[in-house]
PDB file of C-alpha atoms in Angstrom:
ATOM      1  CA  UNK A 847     -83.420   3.867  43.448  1.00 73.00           C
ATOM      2  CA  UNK A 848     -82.714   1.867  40.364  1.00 81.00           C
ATOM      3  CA  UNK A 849     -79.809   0.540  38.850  1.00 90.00           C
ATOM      4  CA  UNK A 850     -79.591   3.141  36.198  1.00 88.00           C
ATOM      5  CA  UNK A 851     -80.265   5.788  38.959  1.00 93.00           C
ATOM      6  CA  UNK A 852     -77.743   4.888  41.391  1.00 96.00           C
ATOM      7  CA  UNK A 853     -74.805   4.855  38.424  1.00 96.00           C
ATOM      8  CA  UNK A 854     -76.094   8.252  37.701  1.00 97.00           C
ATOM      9  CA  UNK A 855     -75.984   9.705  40.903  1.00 97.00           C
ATOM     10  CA  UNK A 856     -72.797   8.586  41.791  1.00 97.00           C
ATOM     11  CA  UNK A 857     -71.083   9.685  38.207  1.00 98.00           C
ATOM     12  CA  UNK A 858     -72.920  13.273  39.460  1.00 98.00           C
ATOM     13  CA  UNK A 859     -71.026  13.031  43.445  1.00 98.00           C
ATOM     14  CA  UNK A 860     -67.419  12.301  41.200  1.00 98.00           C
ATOM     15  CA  UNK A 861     -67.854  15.002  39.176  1.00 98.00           C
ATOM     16  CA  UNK A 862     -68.656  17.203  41.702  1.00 98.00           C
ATOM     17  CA  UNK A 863     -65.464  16.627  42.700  1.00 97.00           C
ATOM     18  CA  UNK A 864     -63.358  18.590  40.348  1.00 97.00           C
ATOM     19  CA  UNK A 865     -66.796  20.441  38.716  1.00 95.00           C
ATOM     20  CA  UNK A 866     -69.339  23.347  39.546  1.00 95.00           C
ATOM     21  CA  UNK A 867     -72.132  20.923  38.699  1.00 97.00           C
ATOM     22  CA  UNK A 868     -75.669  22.442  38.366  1.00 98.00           C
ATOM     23  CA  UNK A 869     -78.614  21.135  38.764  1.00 98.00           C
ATOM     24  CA  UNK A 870     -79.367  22.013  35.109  1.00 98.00           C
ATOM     25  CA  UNK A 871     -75.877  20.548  33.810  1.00 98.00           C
ATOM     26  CA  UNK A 872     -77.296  17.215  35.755  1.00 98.00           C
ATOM     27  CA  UNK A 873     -80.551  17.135  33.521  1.00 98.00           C
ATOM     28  CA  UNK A 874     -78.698  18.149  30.523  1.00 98.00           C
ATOM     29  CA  UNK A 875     -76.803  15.418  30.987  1.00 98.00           C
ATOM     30  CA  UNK A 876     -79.260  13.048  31.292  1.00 98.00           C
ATOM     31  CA  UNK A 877     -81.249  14.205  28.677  1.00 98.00           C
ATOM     32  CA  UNK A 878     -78.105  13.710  26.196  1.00 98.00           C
ATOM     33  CA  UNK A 879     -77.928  10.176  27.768  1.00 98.00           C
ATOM     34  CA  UNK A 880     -81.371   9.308  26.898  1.00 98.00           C
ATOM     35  CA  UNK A 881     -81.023  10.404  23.551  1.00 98.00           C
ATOM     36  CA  UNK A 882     -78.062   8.186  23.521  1.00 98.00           C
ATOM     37  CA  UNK A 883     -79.527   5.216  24.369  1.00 97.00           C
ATOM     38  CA  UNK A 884     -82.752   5.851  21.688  1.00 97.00           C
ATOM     39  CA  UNK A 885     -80.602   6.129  19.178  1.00 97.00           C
ATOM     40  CA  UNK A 886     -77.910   3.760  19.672  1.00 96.00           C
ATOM     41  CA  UNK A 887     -79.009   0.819  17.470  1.00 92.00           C
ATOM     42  CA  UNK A 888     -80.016   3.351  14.781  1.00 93.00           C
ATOM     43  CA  UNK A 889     -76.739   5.192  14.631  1.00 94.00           C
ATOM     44  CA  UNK A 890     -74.329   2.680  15.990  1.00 92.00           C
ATOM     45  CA  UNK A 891     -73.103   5.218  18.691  1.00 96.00           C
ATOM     46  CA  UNK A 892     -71.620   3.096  21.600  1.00 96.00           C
ATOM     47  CA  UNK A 893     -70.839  -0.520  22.206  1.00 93.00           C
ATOM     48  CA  UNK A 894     -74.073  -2.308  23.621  1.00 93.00           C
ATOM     49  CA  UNK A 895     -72.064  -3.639  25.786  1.00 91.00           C
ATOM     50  CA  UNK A 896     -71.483  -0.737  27.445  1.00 94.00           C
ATOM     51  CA  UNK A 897     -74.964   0.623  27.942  1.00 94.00           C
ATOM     52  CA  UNK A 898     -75.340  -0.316  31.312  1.00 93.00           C
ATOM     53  CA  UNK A 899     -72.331   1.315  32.548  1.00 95.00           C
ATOM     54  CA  UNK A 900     -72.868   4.428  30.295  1.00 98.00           C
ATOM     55  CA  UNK A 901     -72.575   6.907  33.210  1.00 98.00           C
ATOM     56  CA  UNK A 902     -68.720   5.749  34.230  1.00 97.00           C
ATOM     57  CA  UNK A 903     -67.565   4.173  31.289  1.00 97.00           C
ATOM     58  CA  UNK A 904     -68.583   7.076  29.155  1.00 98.00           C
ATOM     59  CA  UNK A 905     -69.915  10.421  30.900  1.00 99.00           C
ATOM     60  CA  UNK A 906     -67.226  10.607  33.473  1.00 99.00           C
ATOM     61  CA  UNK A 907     -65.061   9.385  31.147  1.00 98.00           C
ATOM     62  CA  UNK A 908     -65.140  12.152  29.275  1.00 99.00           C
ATOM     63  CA  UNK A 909     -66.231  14.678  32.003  1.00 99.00           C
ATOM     64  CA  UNK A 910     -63.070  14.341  33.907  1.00 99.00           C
ATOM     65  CA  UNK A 911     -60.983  16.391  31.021  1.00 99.00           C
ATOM     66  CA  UNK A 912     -62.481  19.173  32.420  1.00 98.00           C
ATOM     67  CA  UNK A 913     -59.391  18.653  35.495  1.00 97.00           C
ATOM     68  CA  UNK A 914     -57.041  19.625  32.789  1.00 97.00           C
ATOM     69  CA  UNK A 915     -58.429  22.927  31.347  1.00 97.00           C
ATOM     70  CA  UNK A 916     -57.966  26.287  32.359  1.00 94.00           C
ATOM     71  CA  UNK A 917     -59.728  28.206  30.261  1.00 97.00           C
ATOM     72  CA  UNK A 918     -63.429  27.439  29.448  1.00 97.00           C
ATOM     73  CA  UNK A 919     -63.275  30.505  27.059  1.00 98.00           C
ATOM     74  CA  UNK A 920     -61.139  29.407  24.544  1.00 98.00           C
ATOM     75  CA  UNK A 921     -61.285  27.235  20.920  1.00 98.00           C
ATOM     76  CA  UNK A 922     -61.697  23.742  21.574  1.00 99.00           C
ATOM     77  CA  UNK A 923     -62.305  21.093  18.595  1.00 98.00           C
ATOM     78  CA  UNK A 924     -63.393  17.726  18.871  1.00 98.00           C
ATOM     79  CA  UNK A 925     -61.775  15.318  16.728  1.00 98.00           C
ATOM     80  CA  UNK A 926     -63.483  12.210  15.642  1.00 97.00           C
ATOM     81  CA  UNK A 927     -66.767  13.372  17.571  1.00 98.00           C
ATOM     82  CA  UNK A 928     -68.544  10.179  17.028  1.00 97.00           C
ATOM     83  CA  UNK A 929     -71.571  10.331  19.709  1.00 97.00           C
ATOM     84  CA  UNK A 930     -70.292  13.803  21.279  1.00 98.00           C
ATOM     85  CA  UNK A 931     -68.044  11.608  23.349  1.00 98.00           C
ATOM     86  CA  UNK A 932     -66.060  13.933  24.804  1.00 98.00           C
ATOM     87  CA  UNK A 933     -67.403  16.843  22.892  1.00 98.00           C
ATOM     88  CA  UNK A 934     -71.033  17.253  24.221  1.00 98.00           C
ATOM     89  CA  UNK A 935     -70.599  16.344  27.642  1.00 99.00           C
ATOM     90  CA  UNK A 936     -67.132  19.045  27.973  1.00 99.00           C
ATOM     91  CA  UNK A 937     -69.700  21.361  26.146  1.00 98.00           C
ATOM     92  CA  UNK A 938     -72.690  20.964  28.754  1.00 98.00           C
ATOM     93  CA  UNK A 939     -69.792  21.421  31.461  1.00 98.00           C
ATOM     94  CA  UNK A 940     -68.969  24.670  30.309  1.00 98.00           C
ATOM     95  CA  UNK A 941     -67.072  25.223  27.240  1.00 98.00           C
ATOM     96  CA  UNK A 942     -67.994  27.955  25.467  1.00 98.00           C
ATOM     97  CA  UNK A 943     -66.832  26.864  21.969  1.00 98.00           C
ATOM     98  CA  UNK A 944     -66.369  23.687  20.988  1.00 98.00           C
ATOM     99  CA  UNK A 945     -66.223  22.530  17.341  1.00 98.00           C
ATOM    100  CA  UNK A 946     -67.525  18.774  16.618  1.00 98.00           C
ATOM    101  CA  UNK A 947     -65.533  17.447  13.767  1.00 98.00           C
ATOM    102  CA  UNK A 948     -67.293  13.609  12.548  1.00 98.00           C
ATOM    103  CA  UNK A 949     -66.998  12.269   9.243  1.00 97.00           C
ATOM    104  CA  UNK A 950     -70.190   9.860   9.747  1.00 97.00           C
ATOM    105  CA  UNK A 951     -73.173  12.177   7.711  1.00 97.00           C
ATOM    106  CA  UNK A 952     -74.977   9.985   9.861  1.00 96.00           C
ATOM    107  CA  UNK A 953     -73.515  10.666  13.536  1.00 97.00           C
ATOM    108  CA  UNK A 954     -73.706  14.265  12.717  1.00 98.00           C
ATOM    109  CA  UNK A 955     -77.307  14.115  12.450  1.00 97.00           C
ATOM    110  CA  UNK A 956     -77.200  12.670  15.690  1.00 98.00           C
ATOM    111  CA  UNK A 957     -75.107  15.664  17.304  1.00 98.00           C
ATOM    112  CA  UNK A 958     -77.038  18.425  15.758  1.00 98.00           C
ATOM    113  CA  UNK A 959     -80.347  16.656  17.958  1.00 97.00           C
ATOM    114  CA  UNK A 960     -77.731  16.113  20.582  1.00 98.00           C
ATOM    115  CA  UNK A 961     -76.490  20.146  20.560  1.00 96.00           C
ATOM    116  CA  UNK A 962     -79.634  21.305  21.814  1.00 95.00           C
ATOM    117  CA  UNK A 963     -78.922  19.929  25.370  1.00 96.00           C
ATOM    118  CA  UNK A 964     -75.519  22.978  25.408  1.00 95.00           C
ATOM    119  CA  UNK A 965     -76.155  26.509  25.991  1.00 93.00           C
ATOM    120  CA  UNK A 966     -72.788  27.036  24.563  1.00 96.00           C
ATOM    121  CA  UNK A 967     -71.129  27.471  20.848  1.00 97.00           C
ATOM    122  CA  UNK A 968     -71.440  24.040  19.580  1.00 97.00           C
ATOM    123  CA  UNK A 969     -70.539  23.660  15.772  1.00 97.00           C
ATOM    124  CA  UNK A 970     -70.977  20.538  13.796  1.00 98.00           C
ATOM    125  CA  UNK A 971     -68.295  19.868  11.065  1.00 97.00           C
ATOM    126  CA  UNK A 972     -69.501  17.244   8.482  1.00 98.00           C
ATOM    127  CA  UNK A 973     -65.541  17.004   7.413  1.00 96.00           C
ATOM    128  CA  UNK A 974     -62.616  14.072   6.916  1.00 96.00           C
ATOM    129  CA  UNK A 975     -59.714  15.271   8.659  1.00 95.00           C
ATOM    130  CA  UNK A 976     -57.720  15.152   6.410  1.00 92.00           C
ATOM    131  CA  UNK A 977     -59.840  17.460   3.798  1.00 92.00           C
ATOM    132  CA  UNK A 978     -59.893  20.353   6.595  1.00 91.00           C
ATOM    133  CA  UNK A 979     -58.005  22.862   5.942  1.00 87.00           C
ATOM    134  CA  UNK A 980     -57.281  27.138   7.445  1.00 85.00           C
ATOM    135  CA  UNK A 981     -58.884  25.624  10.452  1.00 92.00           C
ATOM    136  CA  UNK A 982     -56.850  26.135  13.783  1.00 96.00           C
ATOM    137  CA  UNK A 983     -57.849  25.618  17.322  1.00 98.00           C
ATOM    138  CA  UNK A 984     -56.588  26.456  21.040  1.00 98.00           C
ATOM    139  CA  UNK A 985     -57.428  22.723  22.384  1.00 98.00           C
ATOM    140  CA  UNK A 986     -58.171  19.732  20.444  1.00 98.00           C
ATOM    141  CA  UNK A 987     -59.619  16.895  22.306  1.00 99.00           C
ATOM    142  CA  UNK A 988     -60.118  12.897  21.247  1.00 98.00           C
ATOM    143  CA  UNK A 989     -61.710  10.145  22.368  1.00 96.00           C
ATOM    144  CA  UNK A 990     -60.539   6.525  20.859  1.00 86.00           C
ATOM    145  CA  UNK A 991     -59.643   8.036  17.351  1.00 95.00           C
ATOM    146  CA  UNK A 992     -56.646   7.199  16.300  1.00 96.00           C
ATOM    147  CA  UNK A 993     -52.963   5.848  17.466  1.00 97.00           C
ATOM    148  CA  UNK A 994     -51.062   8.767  18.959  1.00 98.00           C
ATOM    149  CA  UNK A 995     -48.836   9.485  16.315  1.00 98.00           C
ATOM    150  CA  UNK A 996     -51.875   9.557  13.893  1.00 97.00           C
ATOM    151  CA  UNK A 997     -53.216  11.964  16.452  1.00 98.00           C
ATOM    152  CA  UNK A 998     -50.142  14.036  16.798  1.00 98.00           C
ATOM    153  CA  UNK A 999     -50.435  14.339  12.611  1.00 96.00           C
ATOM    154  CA  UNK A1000     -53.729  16.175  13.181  1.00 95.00           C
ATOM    155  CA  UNK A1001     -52.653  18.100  15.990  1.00 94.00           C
ATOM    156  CA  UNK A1002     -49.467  19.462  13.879  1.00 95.00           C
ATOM    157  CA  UNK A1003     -52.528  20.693  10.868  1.00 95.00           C
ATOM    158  CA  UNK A1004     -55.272  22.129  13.426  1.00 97.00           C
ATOM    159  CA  UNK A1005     -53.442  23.114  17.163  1.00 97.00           C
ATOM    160  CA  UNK A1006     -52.369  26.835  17.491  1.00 96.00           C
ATOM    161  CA  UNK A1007     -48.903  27.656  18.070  1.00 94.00           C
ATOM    162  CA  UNK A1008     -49.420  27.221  21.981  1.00 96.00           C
ATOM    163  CA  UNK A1009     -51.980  24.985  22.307  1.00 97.00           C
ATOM    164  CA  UNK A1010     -53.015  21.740  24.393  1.00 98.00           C
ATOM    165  CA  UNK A1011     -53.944  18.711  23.050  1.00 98.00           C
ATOM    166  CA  UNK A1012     -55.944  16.544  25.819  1.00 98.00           C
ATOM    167  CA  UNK A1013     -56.678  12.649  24.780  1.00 98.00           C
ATOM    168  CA  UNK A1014     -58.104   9.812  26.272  1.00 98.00           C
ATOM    169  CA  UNK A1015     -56.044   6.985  25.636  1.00 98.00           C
ATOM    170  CA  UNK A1016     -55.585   3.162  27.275  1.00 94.00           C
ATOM    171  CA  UNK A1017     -53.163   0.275  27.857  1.00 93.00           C
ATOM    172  CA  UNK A1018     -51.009   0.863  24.858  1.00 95.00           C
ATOM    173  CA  UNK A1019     -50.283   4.515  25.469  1.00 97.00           C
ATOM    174  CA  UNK A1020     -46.679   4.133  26.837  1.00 97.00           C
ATOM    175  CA  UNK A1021     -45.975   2.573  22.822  1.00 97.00           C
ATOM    176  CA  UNK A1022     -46.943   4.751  21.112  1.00 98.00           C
ATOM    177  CA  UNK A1023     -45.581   7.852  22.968  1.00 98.00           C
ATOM    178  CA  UNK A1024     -42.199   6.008  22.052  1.00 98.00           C
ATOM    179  CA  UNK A1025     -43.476   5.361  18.714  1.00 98.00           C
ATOM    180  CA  UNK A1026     -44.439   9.069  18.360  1.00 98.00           C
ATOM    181  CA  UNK A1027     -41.415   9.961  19.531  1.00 98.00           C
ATOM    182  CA  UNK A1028     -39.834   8.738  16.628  1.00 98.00           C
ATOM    183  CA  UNK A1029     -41.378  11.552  14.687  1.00 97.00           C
ATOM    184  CA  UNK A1030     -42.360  14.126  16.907  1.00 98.00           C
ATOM    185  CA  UNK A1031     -40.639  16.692  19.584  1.00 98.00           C
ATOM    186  CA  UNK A1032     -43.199  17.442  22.269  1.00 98.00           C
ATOM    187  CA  UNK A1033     -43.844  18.566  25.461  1.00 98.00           C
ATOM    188  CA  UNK A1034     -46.390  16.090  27.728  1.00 98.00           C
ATOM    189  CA  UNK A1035     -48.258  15.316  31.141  1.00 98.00           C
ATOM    190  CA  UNK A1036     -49.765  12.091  31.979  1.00 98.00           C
ATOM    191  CA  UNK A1037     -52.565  11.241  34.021  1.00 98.00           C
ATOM    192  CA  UNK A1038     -54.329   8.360  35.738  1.00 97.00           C
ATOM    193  CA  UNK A1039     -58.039   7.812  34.857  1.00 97.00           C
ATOM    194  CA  UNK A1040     -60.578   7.747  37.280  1.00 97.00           C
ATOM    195  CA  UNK A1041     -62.934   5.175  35.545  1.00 97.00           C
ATOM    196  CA  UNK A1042     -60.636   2.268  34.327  1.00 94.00           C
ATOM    197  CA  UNK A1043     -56.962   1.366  35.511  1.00 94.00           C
ATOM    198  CA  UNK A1044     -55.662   1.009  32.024  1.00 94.00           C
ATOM    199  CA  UNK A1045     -57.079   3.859  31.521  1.00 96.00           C
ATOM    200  CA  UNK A1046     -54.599   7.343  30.489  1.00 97.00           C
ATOM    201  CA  UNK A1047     -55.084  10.917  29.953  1.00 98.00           C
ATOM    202  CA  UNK A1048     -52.039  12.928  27.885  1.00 98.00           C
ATOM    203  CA  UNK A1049     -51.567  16.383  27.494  1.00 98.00           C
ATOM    204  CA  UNK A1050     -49.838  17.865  25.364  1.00 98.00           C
ATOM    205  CA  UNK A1051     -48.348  21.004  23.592  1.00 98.00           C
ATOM    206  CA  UNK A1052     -45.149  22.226  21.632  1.00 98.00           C
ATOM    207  CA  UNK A1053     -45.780  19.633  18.847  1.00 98.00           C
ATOM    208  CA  UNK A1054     -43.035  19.646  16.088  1.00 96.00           C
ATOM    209  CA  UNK A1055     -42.202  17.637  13.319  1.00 96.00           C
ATOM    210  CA  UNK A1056     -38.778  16.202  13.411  1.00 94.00           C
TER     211      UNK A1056
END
């Protein structure tokens, strides 16, 4: 077993862990990585450095937001899409709509080659954030976007009364819950990462403005 091979079947064994993971989801999967890697240099998807380690440092990375959702079944948007990172891997897990909002014309055409690998409702929005508008969502989720409290001011124009907002987040998260605290009332969990000790997952819900 290669390198490559090994890193793959142990990001499969972790998220087996907290996942119904089918043999089909596992090709899926690696299909979408493939396409990755082809297209990295052309689209300027993911750090090179990072290519080697894309199974931890970005597949389970974003696979293990699935621990925090309930319901597969509802809207989910993902802000900031970029490469599908979380978007298209929480879309091959199971979602069954997910709405991919990238501003890069470019990294969309990436995601529509990349939305053949779901079964599921996978939209593409070609959209700045801040242009959207009359669109709301039960879950938004975001992968190295944004500050939180830049975040939070997307959350406030797109979450539903009583949704979730699930982000990825590192080192700095601690600041900038104070800092969003400055602005915001909300309601929030916080969780360890399994693929990097800096690493942070927030939830989130009951956003308002101060």
């Amino acid at each position: 077993m290669t390198t490559i091979e090994q890193k793959k079947h142990n990001c499969f064994i972790q998220i087996k862990k907290f996942c119904n993971l089918s043999s089909m989801q596992e090709k899926k999967l690696e299909d979408y990585v493939n396409l990755l890697l082809s297209h990295n240099q052309s689209f300027n998807l993911i750090g090179n450095s990072t290519t080697e380690n894309i199974w931890e440092r970005h597949i389970l990375d974003c696979a293990q937001l699935i621990k925090f959702i309930d319901n597969f079944d509802l809207k989910f948007a993902d802000i900031g899409s970029g490469a599908g990172l979380p978007g298209i891997v929480l879309s091959i897990l199971g979602l069954k709509e997910i709405h991919l909002i990238e501003k890069s014309f470019r990294k969309c055409e990436f995601l529509r080659k990349a939305k053949l690998f779901s079964n599921n409702r996978l939209l593409i929005n070609n959209s700045k954030l801040e242009e959207l508008n009359n669109q709301k969502y039960d879950y938004l989720v975001s992968r190295a976007l944004a500050p939180l409290p830049k975040l939070l001011e997307y959350s406030i124009k797109f979450l539903n009364n009583d949704g979730f907002c699930l982000f990825l987040k590192g080192k700095n998260l601690q600041f900038e819950i104070e800092e969003s605290q400055k602005i915001f009332e909300f309601d929030f969990d916080l969780f360890k990462s399994i693929t990097s000790q800096e690493g942070n997952i927030i939830r989130l819900k009951k956003i308002i403005k101060k």
